[in-house]
Amino acid sequence: MPHRTTRTHVVGPRGRGTHRLVADAVRAAQPGDTVVVAPGRYEEALELARRIVLVTEQGPGTVVLAAPPGGAPALAVLGPDCLLRGLELEGADPGDPAVTVAAGAGLVLDHCTVTGGRIEVRGPEGAEPGDFREGEEGTSAVLLRDCRLTGARHAALRLSGGARVRIESTTVADIDGVGAVLAGTARLDVTGLRLESTTGSGIRLRGRSRLRMTDSRLTSPGRAGLLLEDTAHALVTTTRIETPGTAGLHLGGESHADLTDSRVLRPAASALVLQDAARLTADGCTVTAPGANGLLATGTARAGLTDCRLEDCGFSAVHLADRAEASFTDCRVRRGAEHGFHVAGSAGLALTDSTVSGIALTGVAVTDEARATVTGCRIDSAHTGVSVASPAGSRIDSSTVVGAARAGLEVSSGGRAVLTGNRVTGAGAAGLLFDAGSEATVEGGSVEGGSGSGVVVWTGARPVISGLRIDGTGRNGVYFAEGAGGLLTSCDLVGTRLPALHLAAGAAPRLRRCRVLDCPAPFGGDGSAAPGLEQCDLDGAPLAFVGALHPPGVPAAPGAPGAPALPGAPLVPLPPGVGAGAPLPPAAAPAELPTAEPEEEHLDDLLAELATLVGLERVKHDVHSMVKLMQAVRLREEAGLPAPPLSRHLVFAGNPGTGKTTVARLYGRLLKALGLLRRGHLVEVDRSALVGEYVGHTGPRTAAAFNRALGGVLFIDEAYSLAPESGGHDFGQEAVATLVKLMEDHRDDVVVIAAGYPVDMARFIGSNPGLSSRFTRTLLFEDYSAADLVAIVEHQAREHRYELTGPARLRLLRHFETLPRGAGFGNGRSARQTFQEMTERQAQRMAEVVTPTPDQLSTLEPADLPAPALG
């Protein structure tokens, strides 16, 4: 059969050989013909029953095909392989279809606009949706390329039956309803979608429908970004869901979603919601600033997240309830108003190789009948690291808890847990806390530093602890409350500030092969306690219990009988909630982290942070010079060349408030980034932390502080007080001698910074030949100028969302220029105090305003400055 030559049909308002109506040209066209439409507005309902190419003569935006009143769509496609390019299709009613595609028909919309109505695609009933397979492109009955859908009501795109639609580089905007609705076994493949401002969900899937979406962005959907029901399945890659009105992704029924390299930003409710028997897998995804939870799973839902980030959550970052199960591997939870992970009901959590930091309440809270396995994780700066209050049995293995304001690891009443090989550092109240009625087993691990006791065993508790090392705690090594007991085997208690073991009345623990080293006393508390000791020793000698003995100057641990003091933390359980809007208790400030292991940091980032410090130009120049020198040393060592002599110990000479501690902390991090320190953490001490109150007490106390700084920086504030001007016998001299020896023994594993007033520091360095040979470099911290102090106040203001007016800034500069710089002047501290006073005065001023605006509440005026500045 001879090949038919295709024809071109022209549509225009006038002109010989043209059709006046598009419908006339379409009726005249044969399969494969092209219809070219001249610019204009054509009010007609068009039906395409054959393979037709319909294009505009002068490009997109020049032709409008508008449906006439009466309910018919602007375009109805009844046949296969129809192509429209550059047309604007306008529906008669936003709630009706502007374009319909019948089952078995096919349509390509290229650079077209559909407004005032939806696109409705029907597929053959009973068609299978198919599975997503790697490399599969999918088949499309309808293709939208570089199109824009806007102004529809109910939905912009509706797919039913076995419809197949593909969308490329298309925008869906300003929809009074849902962006796209899929039902039956419909399938939608999306690349480069921009969905903006829908009053309903962004995309809704029902039945057995399927969605595959890549490189897309869903902005401001009125409800969920993606809503999946029944057995629907979504495969989402490199997509951003931003500011949804409820959840970013909501799964119900037996639906299933796979997310890869995608982000959910600022949802009004929870970011990821799983109900019923829904399933979610996520890899490389980020959740930022949800109004509620980062992930909320209930029913029998299942979730598996790998390499994901959940940040700034309004409630708990993860809340698991009912019988939900979730696993998190190599994930990071940062900053949150409640818990990091709250596992309730009969839910289960597996948390592996992940970090939790900056959480207001508990890093991992296990309640009701839930269970958790935490392996190889790091929990940093939470109120409590891990709390287990469930009898279902939880395991915490090979994990690190740093800077918990209350307790590092806690097993509450009724809780049952096994703790293996964990490390707790810098806990504010207790490294390990075992409540009455708890059942706990501890195998190996350590508790280091912190202002509280290493282990607190509550009345009636009987933990079994073996191989635990307790080192340098601010109070007792182990505190046994009234009637407490338990078994300690092969444990070391080293360098505690108070007696190694506090035994309240009736306490009867058993200790086997335990050692007490460099502690002020082995026992404290009540003489009626009855510990059992087997092969234990005190500094190498056999250990025996002879009652509660307190050496001079060492007080007994405070607290009522059976109730040890846990500073800064209540003993009652904190509210666990998923978050119901109730006010949260203030979290205690975390203690100094004496052996914290910071994340890997880059040298360039740290030097940039140094550059942002206000003033201190001379100090910053000196630090840069030292960094260059140390880089050269490291390069020589790596090349096998001998390193030049280099002393890393420093003297920081300057008045109070000139940033010495800030620079010291940054200096440690710089040395860590250079590979010259293992940890780079800062341990800050003064005379009271180094010098004892009786003979034989100073050496162990100084050694304990020094050992906490191994791998990092020991910062000695007011170091000159170790060598008083009066001379004579002083325990400070013993502390200096101990320091000199330890600096020699650990010359490559610690940096010591001695700080104080310039004149006094010169006298201190000259008081001992060992000091003068080790402290060969002094950094001078000059007082801040008035302009520097203004910059500090402005920095404080920005952090707290205040702004100074121009007149206020000028008055503030004058204030600091005229401020007396006597003995009470605190440099940066004075600037911070001034800012605090300004906010207090502004608050009093706002109290007199009936309805202050947000701008008024965040603006600092000249009237808010301290009174002397107004004279």
PDB file of N, CA, C and O in Angstrom, residues 368-422:
ATOM      1  N   ASP A 368       6.454   2.192  78.489  1.00  0.00           N
ATOM      2  CA  ASP A 368       5.375   1.199  78.369  1.00  0.00           C
ATOM      3  C   ASP A 368       5.957  -0.202  78.212  1.00  0.00           C
ATOM      4  O   ASP A 368       6.738  -0.636  79.040  1.00  0.00           O
ATOM      5  N   GLU A 369       5.582  -0.901  77.150  1.00  0.00           N
ATOM      6  CA  GLU A 369       6.086  -2.257  76.879  1.00  0.00           C
ATOM      7  C   GLU A 369       7.004  -2.262  75.660  1.00  0.00           C
ATOM      8  O   GLU A 369       7.199  -3.300  75.026  1.00  0.00           O
ATOM      9  N   ALA A 370       7.556  -1.133  75.323  1.00  0.00           N
ATOM     10  CA  ALA A 370       8.392  -1.014  74.127  1.00  0.00           C
ATOM     11  C   ALA A 370       9.789  -1.574  74.384  1.00  0.00           C
ATOM     12  O   ALA A 370      10.173  -1.874  75.528  1.00  0.00           O
ATOM     13  N   ARG A 371      10.571  -1.668  73.320  1.00  0.00           N
ATOM     14  CA  ARG A 371      11.934  -2.185  73.431  1.00  0.00           C
ATOM     15  C   ARG A 371      12.805  -1.456  72.415  1.00  0.00           C
ATOM     16  O   ARG A 371      12.316  -0.980  71.382  1.00  0.00           O
ATOM     17  N   ALA A 372      14.086  -1.376  72.715  1.00  0.00           N
ATOM     18  CA  ALA A 372      15.020  -0.693  71.822  1.00  0.00           C
ATOM     19  C   ALA A 372      16.362  -1.389  71.865  1.00  0.00           C
ATOM     20  O   ALA A 372      16.787  -1.895  72.910  1.00  0.00           O
ATOM     21  N   THR A 373      17.031  -1.386  70.723  1.00  0.00           N
ATOM     22  CA  THR A 373      18.424  -1.823  70.631  1.00  0.00           C
ATOM     23  C   THR A 373      19.212  -0.653  70.069  1.00  0.00           C
ATOM     24  O   THR A 373      18.950  -0.199  68.953  1.00  0.00           O
ATOM     25  N   VAL A 374      20.155  -0.156  70.835  1.00  0.00           N
ATOM     26  CA  VAL A 374      20.967   0.992  70.445  1.00  0.00           C
ATOM     27  C   VAL A 374      22.412   0.519  70.347  1.00  0.00           C
ATOM     28  O   VAL A 374      22.990   0.074  71.344  1.00  0.00           O
ATOM     29  N   THR A 375      23.008   0.609  69.159  1.00  0.00           N
ATOM     30  CA  THR A 375      24.328   0.043  68.925  1.00  0.00           C
ATOM     31  C   THR A 375      25.225   1.064  68.231  1.00  0.00           C
ATOM     32  O   THR A 375      24.860   1.615  67.187  1.00  0.00           O
ATOM     33  N   GLY A 376      26.390   1.321  68.808  1.00  0.00           N
ATOM     34  CA  GLY A 376      27.387   2.167  68.157  1.00  0.00           C
ATOM     35  C   GLY A 376      26.939   3.588  67.938  1.00  0.00           C
ATOM     36  O   GLY A 376      27.359   4.236  66.976  1.00  0.00           O
ATOM     37  N   CYS A 377      26.126   4.118  68.830  1.00  0.00           N
ATOM     38  CA  CYS A 377      25.568   5.461  68.648  1.00  0.00           C
ATOM     39  C   CYS A 377      26.243   6.466  69.576  1.00  0.00           C
ATOM     40  O   CYS A 377      26.923   6.108  70.529  1.00  0.00           O
ATOM     41  N   ARG A 378      26.028   7.734  69.272  1.00  0.00           N
ATOM     42  CA  ARG A 378      26.545   8.837  70.087  1.00  0.00           C
ATOM     43  C   ARG A 378      25.375   9.772  70.413  1.00  0.00           C
ATOM     44  O   ARG A 378      24.657  10.217  69.515  1.00  0.00           O
ATOM     45  N   ILE A 379      25.207  10.052  71.695  1.00  0.00           N
ATOM     46  CA  ILE A 379      24.149  10.946  72.159  1.00  0.00           C
ATOM     47  C   ILE A 379      24.824  12.094  72.892  1.00  0.00           C
ATOM     48  O   ILE A 379      25.520  11.900  73.884  1.00  0.00           O
ATOM     49  N   ASP A 380      24.619  13.293  72.383  1.00  0.00           N
ATOM     50  CA  ASP A 380      25.393  14.459  72.825  1.00  0.00           C
ATOM     51  C   ASP A 380      24.451  15.569  73.294  1.00  0.00           C
ATOM     52  O   ASP A 380      23.534  15.970  72.585  1.00  0.00           O
ATOM     53  N   SER A 381      24.674  16.050  74.520  1.00  0.00           N
ATOM     54  CA  SER A 381      23.976  17.236  75.031  1.00  0.00           C
ATOM     55  C   SER A 381      22.469  17.062  75.079  1.00  0.00           C
ATOM     56  O   SER A 381      21.707  17.934  74.665  1.00  0.00           O
ATOM     57  N   ALA A 382      22.012  15.939  75.609  1.00  0.00           N
ATOM     58  CA  ALA A 382      20.601  15.753  75.910  1.00  0.00           C
ATOM     59  C   ALA A 382      20.407  15.927  77.411  1.00  0.00           C
ATOM     60  O   ALA A 382      21.369  15.956  78.183  1.00  0.00           O
ATOM     61  N   HIS A 383      19.151  16.074  77.848  1.00  0.00           N
ATOM     62  CA  HIS A 383      18.912  16.135  79.291  1.00  0.00           C
ATOM     63  C   HIS A 383      19.250  14.796  79.931  1.00  0.00           C
ATOM     64  O   HIS A 383      19.935  14.730  80.948  1.00  0.00           O
ATOM     65  N   THR A 384      18.787  13.707  79.317  1.00  0.00           N
ATOM     66  CA  THR A 384      19.169  12.352  79.691  1.00  0.00           C
ATOM     67  C   THR A 384      19.553  11.622  78.421  1.00  0.00           C
ATOM     68  O   THR A 384      18.874  11.764  77.402  1.00  0.00           O
ATOM     69  N   GLY A 385      20.611  10.841  78.471  1.00  0.00           N
ATOM     70  CA  GLY A 385      21.055  10.155  77.261  1.00  0.00           C
ATOM     71  C   GLY A 385      20.068   9.105  76.796  1.00  0.00           C
ATOM     72  O   GLY A 385      19.416   9.250  75.769  1.00  0.00           O
ATOM     73  N   VAL A 386      19.942   8.019  77.566  1.00  0.00           N
ATOM     74  CA  VAL A 386      18.993   6.946  77.271  1.00  0.00           C
ATOM     75  C   VAL A 386      18.253   6.627  78.555  1.00  0.00           C
ATOM     76  O   VAL A 386      18.861   6.481  79.619  1.00  0.00           O
ATOM     77  N   SER A 387      16.930   6.505  78.469  1.00  0.00           N
ATOM     78  CA  SER A 387      16.115   6.125  79.613  1.00  0.00           C
ATOM     79  C   SER A 387      15.259   4.939  79.231  1.00  0.00           C
ATOM     80  O   SER A 387      14.509   4.999  78.252  1.00  0.00           O
ATOM     81  N   VAL A 388      15.378   3.841  79.991  1.00  0.00           N
ATOM     82  CA  VAL A 388      14.599   2.633  79.731  1.00  0.00           C
ATOM     83  C   VAL A 388      13.652   2.428  80.900  1.00  0.00           C
ATOM     84  O   VAL A 388      14.092   2.210  82.033  1.00  0.00           O
ATOM     85  N   ALA A 389      12.349   2.520  80.635  1.00  0.00           N
ATOM     86  CA  ALA A 389      11.335   2.319  81.667  1.00  0.00           C
ATOM     87  C   ALA A 389      10.414   1.163  81.301  1.00  0.00           C
ATOM     88  O   ALA A 389       9.342   1.027  81.884  1.00  0.00           O
ATOM     89  N   SER A 390      10.797   0.350  80.345  1.00  0.00           N
ATOM     90  CA  SER A 390       9.972  -0.754  79.868  1.00  0.00           C
ATOM     91  C   SER A 390      10.555  -2.087  80.313  1.00  0.00           C
ATOM     92  O   SER A 390      11.776  -2.286  80.249  1.00  0.00           O
ATOM     93  N   PRO A 391       9.704  -3.030  80.723  1.00  0.00           N
ATOM     94  CA  PRO A 391      10.207  -4.353  81.122  1.00  0.00           C
ATOM     95  C   PRO A 391      10.454  -5.282  79.939  1.00  0.00           C
ATOM     96  O   PRO A 391      10.873  -6.419  80.138  1.00  0.00           O
ATOM     97  N   ALA A 392      10.210  -4.819  78.706  1.00  0.00           N
ATOM     98  CA  ALA A 392      10.318  -5.702  77.544  1.00  0.00           C
ATOM     99  C   ALA A 392      11.753  -6.109  77.243  1.00  0.00           C
ATOM    100  O   ALA A 392      11.982  -7.071  76.522  1.00  0.00           O
ATOM    101  N   GLY A 393      12.724  -5.369  77.760  1.00  0.00           N
ATOM    102  CA  GLY A 393      14.121  -5.709  77.536  1.00  0.00           C
ATOM    103  C   GLY A 393      14.743  -4.923  76.412  1.00  0.00           C
ATOM    104  O   GLY A 393      14.375  -5.097  75.247  1.00  0.00           O
ATOM    105  N   SER A 394      15.673  -4.043  76.745  1.00  0.00           N
ATOM    106  CA  SER A 394      16.380  -3.224  75.758  1.00  0.00           C
ATOM    107  C   SER A 394      17.871  -3.433  75.905  1.00  0.00           C
ATOM    108  O   SER A 394      18.358  -3.836  76.972  1.00  0.00           O
ATOM    109  N   ARG A 395      18.612  -3.158  74.829  1.00  0.00           N
ATOM    110  CA  ARG A 395      20.075  -3.293  74.840  1.00  0.00           C
ATOM    111  C   ARG A 395      20.697  -1.990  74.355  1.00  0.00           C
ATOM    112  O   ARG A 395      20.271  -1.434  73.335  1.00  0.00           O
ATOM    113  N   ILE A 396      21.711  -1.539  75.082  1.00  0.00           N
ATOM    114  CA  ILE A 396      22.500  -0.382  74.676  1.00  0.00           C
ATOM    115  C   ILE A 396      23.941  -0.875  74.560  1.00  0.00           C
ATOM    116  O   ILE A 396      24.549  -1.251  75.572  1.00  0.00           O
ATOM    117  N   ASP A 397      24.483  -0.900  73.348  1.00  0.00           N
ATOM    118  CA  ASP A 397      25.796  -1.495  73.111  1.00  0.00           C
ATOM    119  C   ASP A 397      26.745  -0.493  72.453  1.00  0.00           C
ATOM    120  O   ASP A 397      26.367   0.207  71.510  1.00  0.00           O
ATOM    121  N   SER A 398      27.965  -0.441  72.947  1.00  0.00           N
ATOM    122  CA  SER A 398      29.075   0.268  72.283  1.00  0.00           C
ATOM    123  C   SER A 398      28.703   1.691  71.887  1.00  0.00           C
ATOM    124  O   SER A 398      29.059   2.168  70.812  1.00  0.00           O
ATOM    125  N   SER A 399      27.974   2.371  72.750  1.00  0.00           N
ATOM    126  CA  SER A 399      27.516   3.717  72.458  1.00  0.00           C
ATOM    127  C   SER A 399      28.151   4.718  73.413  1.00  0.00           C
ATOM    128  O   SER A 399      28.672   4.352  74.474  1.00  0.00           O
ATOM    129  N   THR A 400      28.110   5.992  73.024  1.00  0.00           N
ATOM    130  CA  THR A 400      28.717   7.065  73.800  1.00  0.00           C
ATOM    131  C   THR A 400      27.669   8.111  74.119  1.00  0.00           C
ATOM    132  O   THR A 400      26.912   8.534  73.240  1.00  0.00           O
ATOM    133  N   VAL A 401      27.627   8.520  75.382  1.00  0.00           N
ATOM    134  CA  VAL A 401      26.735   9.595  75.813  1.00  0.00           C
ATOM    135  C   VAL A 401      27.605  10.712  76.368  1.00  0.00           C
ATOM    136  O   VAL A 401      28.381  10.507  77.303  1.00  0.00           O
ATOM    137  N   VAL A 402      27.493  11.891  75.782  1.00  0.00           N
ATOM    138  CA  VAL A 402      28.345  13.016  76.137  1.00  0.00           C
ATOM    139  C   VAL A 402      27.502  14.174  76.664  1.00  0.00           C
ATOM    140  O   VAL A 402      26.528  14.583  76.031  1.00  0.00           O
ATOM    141  N   GLY A 403      27.874  14.702  77.818  1.00  0.00           N
ATOM    142  CA  GLY A 403      27.292  15.950  78.307  1.00  0.00           C
ATOM    143  C   GLY A 403      25.818  15.888  78.622  1.00  0.00           C
ATOM    144  O   GLY A 403      25.119  16.889  78.455  1.00  0.00           O
ATOM    145  N   ALA A 404      25.313  14.760  79.128  1.00  0.00           N
ATOM    146  CA  ALA A 404      23.910  14.706  79.550  1.00  0.00           C
ATOM    147  C   ALA A 404      23.738  15.574  80.796  1.00  0.00           C
ATOM    148  O   ALA A 404      24.501  15.462  81.749  1.00  0.00           O
ATOM    149  N   ALA A 405      22.744  16.442  80.788  1.00  0.00           N
ATOM    150  CA  ALA A 405      22.546  17.336  81.922  1.00  0.00           C
ATOM    151  C   ALA A 405      22.136  16.577  83.172  1.00  0.00           C
ATOM    152  O   ALA A 405      22.487  16.968  84.283  1.00  0.00           O
ATOM    153  N   ARG A 406      21.420  15.474  83.000  1.00  0.00           N
ATOM    154  CA  ARG A 406      20.999  14.692  84.159  1.00  0.00           C
ATOM    155  C   ARG A 406      21.790  13.387  84.215  1.00  0.00           C
ATOM    156  O   ARG A 406      22.830  13.327  84.835  1.00  0.00           O
ATOM    157  N   ALA A 407      21.299  12.341  83.558  1.00  0.00           N
ATOM    158  CA  ALA A 407      21.963  11.040  83.604  1.00  0.00           C
ATOM    159  C   ALA A 407      22.335  10.604  82.192  1.00  0.00           C
ATOM    160  O   ALA A 407      21.616  10.886  81.235  1.00  0.00           O
ATOM    161  N   GLY A 408      23.445   9.883  82.095  1.00  0.00           N
ATOM    162  CA  GLY A 408      23.849   9.365  80.794  1.00  0.00           C
ATOM    163  C   GLY A 408      22.970   8.209  80.354  1.00  0.00           C
ATOM    164  O   GLY A 408      22.308   8.269  79.328  1.00  0.00           O
ATOM    165  N   LEU A 409      22.939   7.146  81.137  1.00  0.00           N
ATOM    166  CA  LEU A 409      22.105   5.978  80.866  1.00  0.00           C
ATOM    167  C   LEU A 409      21.279   5.706  82.110  1.00  0.00           C
ATOM    168  O   LEU A 409      21.823   5.575  83.206  1.00  0.00           O
ATOM    169  N   GLU A 410      19.971   5.590  81.942  1.00  0.00           N
ATOM    170  CA  GLU A 410      19.075   5.431  83.084  1.00  0.00           C
ATOM    171  C   GLU A 410      18.145   4.249  82.845  1.00  0.00           C
ATOM    172  O   GLU A 410      17.530   4.130  81.781  1.00  0.00           O
ATOM    173  N   VAL A 411      18.044   3.380  83.849  1.00  0.00           N
ATOM    174  CA  VAL A 411      17.049   2.316  83.839  1.00  0.00           C
ATOM    175  C   VAL A 411      16.073   2.636  84.955  1.00  0.00           C
ATOM    176  O   VAL A 411      16.428   2.591  86.138  1.00  0.00           O
ATOM    177  N   SER A 412      14.862   3.011  84.580  1.00  0.00           N
ATOM    178  CA  SER A 412      13.878   3.493  85.534  1.00  0.00           C
ATOM    179  C   SER A 412      13.132   2.336  86.180  1.00  0.00           C
ATOM    180  O   SER A 412      13.316   1.169  85.825  1.00  0.00           O
ATOM    181  N   SER A 413      12.256   2.666  87.115  1.00  0.00           N
ATOM    182  CA  SER A 413      11.478   1.660  87.821  1.00  0.00           C
ATOM    183  C   SER A 413      10.703   0.797  86.844  1.00  0.00           C
ATOM    184  O   SER A 413       9.988   1.295  85.975  1.00  0.00           O
ATOM    185  N   GLY A 414      10.870  -0.510  86.977  1.00  0.00           N
ATOM    186  CA  GLY A 414      10.203  -1.433  86.068  1.00  0.00           C
ATOM    187  C   GLY A 414      10.941  -1.669  84.774  1.00  0.00           C
ATOM    188  O   GLY A 414      10.548  -2.528  83.997  1.00  0.00           O
ATOM    189  N   GLY A 415      11.989  -0.940  84.518  1.00  0.00           N
ATOM    190  CA  GLY A 415      12.738  -1.092  83.283  1.00  0.00           C
ATOM    191  C   GLY A 415      13.721  -2.242  83.348  1.00  0.00           C
ATOM    192  O   GLY A 415      14.239  -2.590  84.414  1.00  0.00           O
ATOM    193  N   ARG A 416      14.010  -2.826  82.190  1.00  0.00           N
ATOM    194  CA  ARG A 416      14.977  -3.924  82.115  1.00  0.00           C
ATOM    195  C   ARG A 416      15.888  -3.674  80.926  1.00  0.00           C
ATOM    196  O   ARG A 416      15.416  -3.445  79.808  1.00  0.00           O
ATOM    197  N   ALA A 417      17.208  -3.684  81.165  1.00  0.00           N
ATOM    198  CA  ALA A 417      18.150  -3.343  80.097  1.00  0.00           C
ATOM    199  C   ALA A 417      19.481  -4.011  80.329  1.00  0.00           C
ATOM    200  O   ALA A 417      19.886  -4.272  81.476  1.00  0.00           O
ATOM    201  N   VAL A 418      20.189  -4.252  79.214  1.00  0.00           N
ATOM    202  CA  VAL A 418      21.572  -4.723  79.226  1.00  0.00           C
ATOM    203  C   VAL A 418      22.414  -3.628  78.589  1.00  0.00           C
ATOM    204  O   VAL A 418      22.139  -3.199  77.457  1.00  0.00           O
ATOM    205  N   LEU A 419      23.445  -3.170  79.304  1.00  0.00           N
ATOM    206  CA  LEU A 419      24.309  -2.086  78.843  1.00  0.00           C
ATOM    207  C   LEU A 419      25.706  -2.660  78.654  1.00  0.00           C
ATOM    208  O   LEU A 419      26.344  -3.087  79.622  1.00  0.00           O
ATOM    209  N   THR A 420      26.202  -2.652  77.419  1.00  0.00           N
ATOM    210  CA  THR A 420      27.464  -3.326  77.109  1.00  0.00           C
ATOM    211  C   THR A 420      28.421  -2.369  76.410  1.00  0.00           C
ATOM    212  O   THR A 420      28.098  -1.804  75.359  1.00  0.00           O
ATOM    213  N   GLY A 421      29.603  -2.189  76.998  1.00  0.00           N
ATOM    214  CA  GLY A 421      30.673  -1.462  76.318  1.00  0.00           C
ATOM    215  C   GLY A 421      30.365  -0.021  76.009  1.00  0.00           C
ATOM    216  O   GLY A 421      30.843   0.519  75.008  1.00  0.00           O
ATOM    217  N   ASN A 422      29.589   0.660  76.850  1.00  0.00           N
ATOM    218  CA  ASN A 422      29.219   2.050  76.588  1.00  0.00           C
ATOM    219  C   ASN A 422      30.151   3.016  77.306  1.00  0.00           C
ATOM    220  O   ASN A 422      30.830   2.661  78.262  1.00  0.00           O
TER     221      ASN A 422
END
